[in-house]
Amino acid sequence: MAESISRLTHVSVVPRSARDPRWVRWTLTGVALLFLGLFLFVPLAAVFTEAFRRGVGPYLKSFRDPDALAAIRLTLTVALIAVPLNLVFGIAAAWAIAKFSFPGKSLLTTLIDLPFAVSPVISGLIYVLVFGLQGWLGPWLNDHDLQVIFAVPGIVLATVFVTFPFVARELIPLMQSQGTDEEHAALTLGANGWQTFWRVTLPNIKWGLFYGVILCNARAMGEFGAVSVVSGHVRGLTNTMPLHVEILYNEYNFVAAFAVASLLSLLALVTLALKSFVETRSHANATPTA
């Protein structure tokens, strides 16, 4: 009897891939590789091929252009502002949703997903409606010599809006799955809220938090739609790297356009490498030791 149960158990855990015919596995693998080649590897190869089409000298010269340097600085500055803001919001929102019950909790959860449902162009237009010269707050801002739209503050606001779900959405299910038992135990032992967060909650969510920050940073540096609406496309002042690529391409300066695009592609590849590293560490920590 025990031997029969053992055989049944062994059969039940055999991976599906080991039972599928060989042609099915090869076909699915081939289709996946074909899509990766057509929609990922070929475009990436085209970007770097066009960037180095005239050699290394013109490629490097593209980054010595003052407008290109200004676009790179602005992109990094916006990311350095937007990501920490979303980090604070994401932790606070995830903590509130996962650890407490309060009126409007489901509404807050829904609103966090709003940037995923709204076009980035629409979100940019919303800020123009609020902060533009003819907007709700435009006259007051103009009277006080404050400029939001077509300036760095507007770009930061638009970037924060389109990126704020990433950290929160990564942490909410993680915190919900962990429950509140450890926090309650820490409070029972005399820890205050701040100590509980630093010594109990944060160590449990650190890899999920890092993962969310990576995704948030990648979107912040690559955002085009919302930033395009609020920036005004002022060369050397309000152009981020994606906007600078568009301008260079429209001017038929293909080498410079693809050079800056290659830098964005490299940042994306670094993001993917960090993402894979975090996923590996997260799965390793989640696997119980024997």
mmCIF file of C-alpha atoms in Angstrom:
data_model
loop_
_atom_site.group_PDB
_atom_site.id
_atom_site.type_symbol
_atom_site.label_atom_id
_atom_site.label_comp_id
_atom_site.label_asym_id
_atom_site.label_seq_id
_atom_site.Cartn_x
_atom_site.Cartn_y
_atom_site.Cartn_z
ATOM 1 C CA MET A 1 0.000 0.000 0.000
ATOM 2 C CA ALA A 2 2.735 2.409 0.954
ATOM 3 C CA GLU A 3 4.626 1.536 -2.222
ATOM 4 C CA SER A 4 1.543 2.313 -4.356
ATOM 5 C CA ILE A 5 1.055 5.668 -2.670
ATOM 6 C CA SER A 6 4.720 6.453 -3.237
ATOM 7 C CA ARG A 7 4.409 5.662 -6.954
ATOM 8 C CA LEU A 8 1.276 7.826 -7.257
ATOM 9 C CA THR A 9 2.989 10.687 -5.472
ATOM 10 C CA HIS A 10 5.975 10.384 -7.757
ATOM 11 C CA VAL A 11 3.785 10.477 -10.866
ATOM 12 C CA SER A 12 1.802 13.495 -9.617
ATOM 13 C CA VAL A 13 4.864 15.666 -9.219
ATOM 14 C CA VAL A 14 6.359 14.933 -12.638
ATOM 15 C CA PRO A 15 6.680 18.295 -14.448
ATOM 16 C CA ARG A 16 4.254 18.903 -17.290
ATOM 17 C CA SER A 17 7.185 19.656 -19.599
ATOM 18 C CA ALA A 18 8.479 16.099 -19.109
ATOM 19 C CA ARG A 19 5.147 14.620 -20.250
ATOM 20 C CA ASP A 20 4.581 16.833 -23.310
ATOM 21 C CA PRO A 21 5.719 15.521 -26.703
ATOM 22 C CA ARG A 22 9.091 16.744 -27.865
ATOM 23 C CA TRP A 23 7.616 18.591 -30.864
ATOM 24 C CA VAL A 24 5.322 20.607 -28.566
ATOM 25 C CA ARG A 25 8.231 21.748 -26.426
ATOM 26 C CA TRP A 26 10.377 22.642 -29.432
ATOM 27 C CA THR A 27 7.494 24.490 -31.112
ATOM 28 C CA LEU A 28 6.688 26.593 -28.031
ATOM 29 C CA THR A 29 10.373 27.317 -27.482
ATOM 30 C CA GLY A 30 10.810 28.320 -31.108
ATOM 31 C CA VAL A 31 7.795 30.637 -31.034
ATOM 32 C CA ALA A 32 9.075 32.305 -27.856
ATOM 33 C CA LEU A 33 12.555 32.771 -29.323
ATOM 34 C CA LEU A 34 11.075 34.107 -32.569
ATOM 35 C CA PHE A 35 9.094 36.762 -30.709
ATOM 36 C CA LEU A 36 12.106 37.686 -28.603
ATOM 37 C CA GLY A 37 14.225 38.017 -31.710
ATOM 38 C CA LEU A 38 11.717 40.107 -33.658
ATOM 39 C CA PHE A 39 10.557 42.411 -30.886
ATOM 40 C CA LEU A 40 13.601 42.627 -28.593
ATOM 41 C CA PHE A 41 16.955 41.564 -30.034
ATOM 42 C CA VAL A 42 16.521 42.942 -33.555
ATOM 43 C CA PRO A 43 15.374 46.431 -32.390
ATOM 44 C CA LEU A 44 18.185 46.579 -29.824
ATOM 45 C CA ALA A 45 20.727 45.532 -32.418
ATOM 46 C CA ALA A 46 19.357 48.158 -34.821
ATOM 47 C CA VAL A 47 19.728 50.893 -32.193
ATOM 48 C CA PHE A 48 23.384 50.117 -31.518
ATOM 49 C CA THR A 49 24.142 49.522 -35.210
ATOM 50 C CA GLU A 50 22.794 52.923 -36.186
ATOM 51 C CA ALA A 51 24.507 54.583 -33.216
ATOM 52 C CA PHE A 52 27.944 53.285 -34.312
ATOM 53 C CA ARG A 53 27.264 53.514 -38.059
ATOM 54 C CA ARG A 54 29.883 56.271 -38.524
ATOM 55 C CA GLY A 55 32.292 54.968 -35.924
ATOM 56 C CA VAL A 56 33.119 55.559 -32.289
ATOM 57 C CA GLY A 57 34.168 59.201 -32.775
ATOM 58 C CA PRO A 58 30.789 60.557 -33.935
ATOM 59 C CA TYR A 59 29.117 58.379 -31.316
ATOM 60 C CA LEU A 60 31.084 59.939 -28.472
ATOM 61 C CA LYS A 61 30.743 63.377 -30.023
ATOM 62 C CA SER A 62 26.967 63.087 -29.653
ATOM 63 C CA PHE A 63 27.355 63.132 -25.878
ATOM 64 C CA ARG A 64 29.555 66.221 -25.902
ATOM 65 C CA ASP A 65 26.705 68.282 -27.314
ATOM 66 C CA PRO A 66 25.473 70.728 -24.617
ATOM 67 C CA ASP A 67 21.836 69.894 -25.334
ATOM 68 C CA ALA A 68 22.523 66.172 -24.932
ATOM 69 C CA LEU A 69 24.364 66.739 -21.653
ATOM 70 C CA ALA A 70 21.521 68.936 -20.404
ATOM 71 C CA ALA A 71 18.991 66.232 -21.323
ATOM 72 C CA ILE A 72 20.992 63.579 -19.469
ATOM 73 C CA ARG A 73 21.345 65.790 -16.384
ATOM 74 C CA LEU A 74 17.640 66.614 -16.377
ATOM 75 C CA THR A 75 16.658 62.957 -16.765
ATOM 76 C CA LEU A 76 18.838 61.929 -13.831
ATOM 77 C CA THR A 77 17.648 64.890 -11.730
ATOM 78 C CA VAL A 78 13.986 64.077 -12.315
ATOM 79 C CA ALA A 79 14.586 60.419 -11.452
ATOM 80 C CA LEU A 80 16.494 61.358 -8.287
ATOM 81 C CA ILE A 81 13.503 63.428 -7.162
ATOM 82 C CA ALA A 82 10.623 61.235 -8.336
ATOM 83 C CA VAL A 83 11.916 57.858 -7.131
ATOM 84 C CA PRO A 84 12.452 58.834 -3.454
ATOM 85 C CA LEU A 85 9.021 60.505 -3.389
ATOM 86 C CA ASN A 86 7.418 57.357 -4.750
ATOM 87 C CA LEU A 87 9.462 55.298 -2.314
ATOM 88 C CA VAL A 88 7.962 57.159 0.637
ATOM 89 C CA PHE A 89 4.455 57.070 -0.838
ATOM 90 C CA GLY A 90 4.708 53.388 -1.769
ATOM 91 C CA ILE A 91 5.792 52.310 1.709
ATOM 92 C CA ALA A 92 3.138 54.448 3.399
ATOM 93 C CA ALA A 93 0.349 53.283 1.078
ATOM 94 C CA ALA A 94 1.348 49.625 1.281
ATOM 95 C CA TRP A 95 1.636 49.794 5.085
ATOM 96 C CA ALA A 96 -1.814 51.384 5.405
ATOM 97 C CA ILE A 97 -3.521 48.963 2.998
ATOM 98 C CA ALA A 98 -1.839 45.786 4.244
ATOM 99 C CA LYS A 99 -1.772 46.436 7.986
ATOM 100 C CA PHE A 100 -4.939 48.443 8.735
ATOM 101 C CA SER A 101 -8.651 48.521 7.983
ATOM 102 C CA PHE A 102 -10.215 51.931 7.368
ATOM 103 C CA PRO A 103 -13.023 53.536 5.334
ATOM 104 C CA GLY A 104 -11.984 54.115 1.725
ATOM 105 C CA LYS A 105 -9.361 51.380 1.714
ATOM 106 C CA SER A 106 -10.670 49.810 -1.511
ATOM 107 C CA LEU A 107 -10.866 53.263 -3.113
ATOM 108 C CA LEU A 108 -7.222 53.953 -2.242
ATOM 109 C CA THR A 109 -6.215 50.608 -3.732
ATOM 110 C CA THR A 110 -8.083 51.470 -6.932
ATOM 111 C CA LEU A 111 -6.601 54.957 -7.175
ATOM 112 C CA ILE A 112 -3.077 53.549 -6.933
ATOM 113 C CA ASP A 113 -3.729 51.731 -10.213
ATOM 114 C CA LEU A 114 -5.017 54.890 -11.932
ATOM 115 C CA PRO A 115 -1.771 55.720 -13.811
ATOM 116 C CA PHE A 116 -1.861 52.225 -15.325
ATOM 117 C CA ALA A 117 -5.305 52.921 -16.792
ATOM 118 C CA VAL A 118 -4.866 56.567 -17.833
ATOM 119 C CA SER A 119 -2.817 57.484 -20.886
ATOM 120 C CA PRO A 120 0.377 59.377 -19.950
ATOM 121 C CA VAL A 121 -0.643 62.111 -22.385
ATOM 122 C CA ILE A 122 -3.905 62.591 -20.471
ATOM 123 C CA SER A 123 -2.028 62.829 -17.183
ATOM 124 C CA GLY A 124 0.184 65.523 -18.685
ATOM 125 C CA LEU A 125 -2.870 67.448 -19.896
ATOM 126 C CA ILE A 126 -4.315 67.279 -16.374
ATOM 127 C CA TYR A 127 -1.291 69.123 -15.017
ATOM 128 C CA VAL A 128 -1.552 71.689 -17.805
ATOM 129 C CA LEU A 129 -5.203 72.217 -16.850
ATOM 130 C CA VAL A 130 -4.270 72.743 -13.197
ATOM 131 C CA PHE A 131 -0.950 74.607 -13.402
ATOM 132 C CA GLY A 132 -0.948 76.098 -16.908
ATOM 133 C CA LEU A 133 -1.190 79.831 -17.519
ATOM 134 C CA GLN A 134 -4.892 79.479 -18.332
ATOM 135 C CA GLY A 135 -5.418 76.730 -15.739
ATOM 136 C CA TRP A 136 -6.984 76.746 -12.302
ATOM 137 C CA LEU A 137 -3.837 77.835 -10.467
ATOM 138 C CA GLY A 138 -2.116 79.492 -13.441
ATOM 139 C CA PRO A 139 -3.002 83.132 -12.638
ATOM 140 C CA TRP A 140 -1.927 82.746 -9.002
ATOM 141 C CA LEU A 141 1.362 81.131 -10.013
ATOM 142 C CA ASN A 142 1.966 83.868 -12.573
ATOM 143 C CA ASP A 143 1.303 86.601 -10.008
ATOM 144 C CA HIS A 144 3.880 85.045 -7.677
ATOM 145 C CA ASP A 145 6.408 84.474 -10.487
ATOM 146 C CA LEU A 146 6.222 80.683 -10.141
ATOM 147 C CA GLN A 147 6.391 78.411 -13.163
ATOM 148 C CA VAL A 148 5.339 74.764 -13.084
ATOM 149 C CA ILE A 149 4.364 73.928 -16.654
ATOM 150 C CA PHE A 150 7.181 74.114 -19.228
ATOM 151 C CA ALA A 151 9.650 73.916 -16.354
ATOM 152 C CA VAL A 152 11.334 71.291 -14.196
ATOM 153 C CA PRO A 153 8.584 71.182 -11.489
ATOM 154 C CA GLY A 154 5.998 70.185 -14.092
ATOM 155 C CA ILE A 155 8.256 67.424 -15.421
ATOM 156 C CA VAL A 156 8.794 66.109 -11.889
ATOM 157 C CA LEU A 157 5.058 66.153 -11.132
ATOM 158 C CA ALA A 158 4.188 64.321 -14.345
ATOM 159 C CA THR A 159 6.913 61.739 -13.727
ATOM 160 C CA VAL A 160 5.794 61.169 -10.144
ATOM 161 C CA PHE A 161 2.224 60.611 -11.324
ATOM 162 C CA VAL A 162 3.034 57.976 -13.933
ATOM 163 C CA THR A 163 5.489 56.116 -11.665
ATOM 164 C CA PHE A 164 3.883 56.142 -8.229
ATOM 165 C CA PRO A 165 2.118 52.736 -8.546
ATOM 166 C CA PHE A 166 5.308 50.725 -8.990
ATOM 167 C CA VAL A 167 6.634 50.666 -5.430
ATOM 168 C CA ALA A 168 3.208 50.445 -3.803
ATOM 169 C CA ARG A 169 1.999 47.670 -6.122
ATOM 170 C CA GLU A 170 5.111 45.635 -5.396
ATOM 171 C CA LEU A 171 4.827 45.984 -1.633
ATOM 172 C CA ILE A 172 1.069 45.607 -1.055
ATOM 173 C CA PRO A 173 0.750 41.869 -1.863
ATOM 174 C CA LEU A 174 4.051 41.158 -0.124
ATOM 175 C CA MET A 175 2.962 42.851 3.105
ATOM 176 C CA GLN A 176 -0.481 41.250 2.925
ATOM 177 C CA SER A 177 1.024 37.776 2.586
ATOM 178 C CA GLN A 178 3.267 38.367 5.619
ATOM 179 C CA GLY A 179 0.410 39.414 7.870
ATOM 180 C CA THR A 180 0.774 41.427 11.060
ATOM 181 C CA ASP A 181 1.840 38.795 13.601
ATOM 182 C CA GLU A 182 5.492 39.853 13.730
ATOM 183 C CA GLU A 183 4.618 43.549 14.118
ATOM 184 C CA HIS A 184 2.176 42.732 16.931
ATOM 185 C CA ALA A 185 4.829 40.618 18.645
ATOM 186 C CA ALA A 186 7.351 43.464 18.423
ATOM 187 C CA LEU A 187 4.842 45.943 19.871
ATOM 188 C CA THR A 188 4.034 43.504 22.671
ATOM 189 C CA LEU A 189 7.722 43.307 23.532
ATOM 190 C CA GLY A 190 7.879 47.086 23.898
ATOM 191 C CA ALA A 191 9.047 48.292 20.464
ATOM 192 C CA ASN A 192 7.548 51.526 19.173
ATOM 193 C CA GLY A 193 6.225 51.977 15.649
ATOM 194 C CA TRP A 194 9.509 53.275 14.218
ATOM 195 C CA GLN A 195 11.530 50.439 15.749
ATOM 196 C CA THR A 196 8.995 47.915 14.479
ATOM 197 C CA PHE A 197 9.302 49.248 10.954
ATOM 198 C CA TRP A 198 13.108 49.301 10.866
ATOM 199 C CA ARG A 199 13.748 45.994 12.644
ATOM 200 C CA VAL A 200 10.767 43.873 11.592
ATOM 201 C CA THR A 201 8.899 45.181 8.555
ATOM 202 C CA LEU A 202 11.761 46.576 6.463
ATOM 203 C CA PRO A 203 13.959 43.428 6.574
ATOM 204 C CA ASN A 204 10.974 41.383 5.385
ATOM 205 C CA ILE A 205 10.192 43.636 2.422
ATOM 206 C CA LYS A 206 13.651 44.860 1.416
ATOM 207 C CA TRP A 207 13.928 42.823 -1.794
ATOM 208 C CA GLY A 208 10.394 43.677 -2.906
ATOM 209 C CA LEU A 209 11.141 47.310 -2.122
ATOM 210 C CA PHE A 210 14.332 47.217 -4.152
ATOM 211 C CA TYR A 211 12.443 45.588 -7.026
ATOM 212 C CA GLY A 212 9.792 48.311 -7.005
ATOM 213 C CA VAL A 213 12.424 51.064 -6.907
ATOM 214 C CA ILE A 214 14.196 49.555 -9.932
ATOM 215 C CA LEU A 215 10.992 49.497 -11.977
ATOM 216 C CA CYS A 216 10.056 52.998 -10.821
ATOM 217 C CA ASN A 217 13.473 54.366 -11.784
ATOM 218 C CA ALA A 218 13.363 52.713 -15.208
ATOM 219 C CA ARG A 219 9.961 54.238 -15.971
ATOM 220 C CA ALA A 220 11.020 57.646 -14.628
ATOM 221 C CA MET A 221 14.034 57.828 -16.952
ATOM 222 C CA GLY A 222 12.159 56.530 -19.975
ATOM 223 C CA GLU A 223 8.846 58.391 -19.640
ATOM 224 C CA PHE A 224 7.869 60.256 -22.787
ATOM 225 C CA GLY A 225 4.132 60.980 -23.076
ATOM 226 C CA ALA A 226 3.362 62.916 -19.901
ATOM 227 C CA VAL A 227 6.721 64.705 -19.909
ATOM 228 C CA SER A 228 6.276 65.695 -23.549
ATOM 229 C CA VAL A 229 3.038 67.512 -22.723
ATOM 230 C CA VAL A 230 4.327 69.512 -19.748
ATOM 231 C CA SER A 231 7.911 70.177 -20.840
ATOM 232 C CA GLY A 232 7.464 72.609 -23.728
ATOM 233 C CA HIS A 233 10.436 70.983 -25.540
ATOM 234 C CA VAL A 234 12.851 73.778 -24.627
ATOM 235 C CA ARG A 235 16.257 72.571 -25.800
ATOM 236 C CA GLY A 236 18.867 72.560 -23.098
ATOM 237 C CA LEU A 237 16.286 73.326 -20.398
ATOM 238 C CA THR A 238 13.240 71.029 -20.353
ATOM 239 C CA ASN A 239 14.173 68.213 -22.715
ATOM 240 C CA THR A 240 14.749 64.827 -21.108
ATOM 241 C CA MET A 241 16.612 62.078 -22.940
ATOM 242 C CA PRO A 242 13.514 60.574 -24.657
ATOM 243 C CA LEU A 243 12.439 64.041 -25.835
ATOM 244 C CA HIS A 244 15.949 64.816 -27.034
ATOM 245 C CA VAL A 245 15.948 61.586 -29.067
ATOM 246 C CA GLU A 246 12.692 62.632 -30.739
ATOM 247 C CA ILE A 247 14.032 66.071 -31.657
ATOM 248 C CA LEU A 248 17.274 64.667 -33.089
ATOM 249 C CA TYR A 249 15.385 62.078 -35.099
ATOM 250 C CA ASN A 250 12.999 64.682 -36.510
ATOM 251 C CA GLU A 251 16.034 66.724 -37.552
ATOM 252 C CA TYR A 252 17.450 63.672 -39.391
ATOM 253 C CA ASN A 253 20.425 63.598 -37.042
ATOM 254 C CA PHE A 254 20.194 59.834 -36.860
ATOM 255 C CA VAL A 255 23.613 59.065 -35.398
ATOM 256 C CA ALA A 256 23.106 61.396 -32.439
ATOM 257 C CA ALA A 257 19.508 60.239 -31.984
ATOM 258 C CA PHE A 258 20.481 56.579 -31.863
ATOM 259 C CA ALA A 259 23.491 57.350 -29.688
ATOM 260 C CA VAL A 260 21.270 58.827 -26.979
ATOM 261 C CA ALA A 261 18.775 56.014 -27.564
ATOM 262 C CA SER A 262 21.567 53.491 -27.035
ATOM 263 C CA LEU A 263 22.291 55.069 -23.661
ATOM 264 C CA LEU A 264 18.637 54.629 -22.720
ATOM 265 C CA SER A 265 18.842 51.037 -23.945
ATOM 266 C CA LEU A 266 21.911 50.415 -21.792
ATOM 267 C CA LEU A 267 20.051 51.786 -18.784
ATOM 268 C CA ALA A 268 17.181 49.430 -19.595
ATOM 269 C CA LEU A 269 19.567 46.461 -19.813
ATOM 270 C CA VAL A 270 21.128 47.392 -16.476
ATOM 271 C CA THR A 271 17.625 47.602 -15.036
ATOM 272 C CA LEU A 272 16.832 44.110 -16.335
ATOM 273 C CA ALA A 273 20.054 42.753 -14.834
ATOM 274 C CA LEU A 274 19.253 44.309 -11.461
ATOM 275 C CA LYS A 275 15.674 43.021 -11.726
ATOM 276 C CA SER A 276 16.928 39.471 -12.344
ATOM 277 C CA PHE A 277 19.366 39.745 -9.440
ATOM 278 C CA VAL A 278 16.644 40.937 -7.077
ATOM 279 C CA GLU A 279 14.275 38.184 -8.213
ATOM 280 C CA THR A 280 16.990 35.568 -7.613
ATOM 281 C CA ARG A 281 17.769 36.868 -4.148
ATOM 282 C CA SER A 282 14.095 37.192 -3.299
ATOM 283 C CA HIS A 283 13.373 33.607 -4.316
ATOM 284 C CA ALA A 284 16.452 32.390 -2.458
ATOM 285 C CA ASN A 285 15.319 34.110 0.725
ATOM 286 C CA ALA A 286 11.789 32.784 0.308
ATOM 287 C CA THR A 287 13.022 29.176 -0.024
ATOM 288 C CA PRO A 288 13.057 27.523 3.408
ATOM 289 C CA THR A 289 16.331 26.006 4.439
ATOM 290 C CA ALA A 290 16.455 22.317 5.280
#
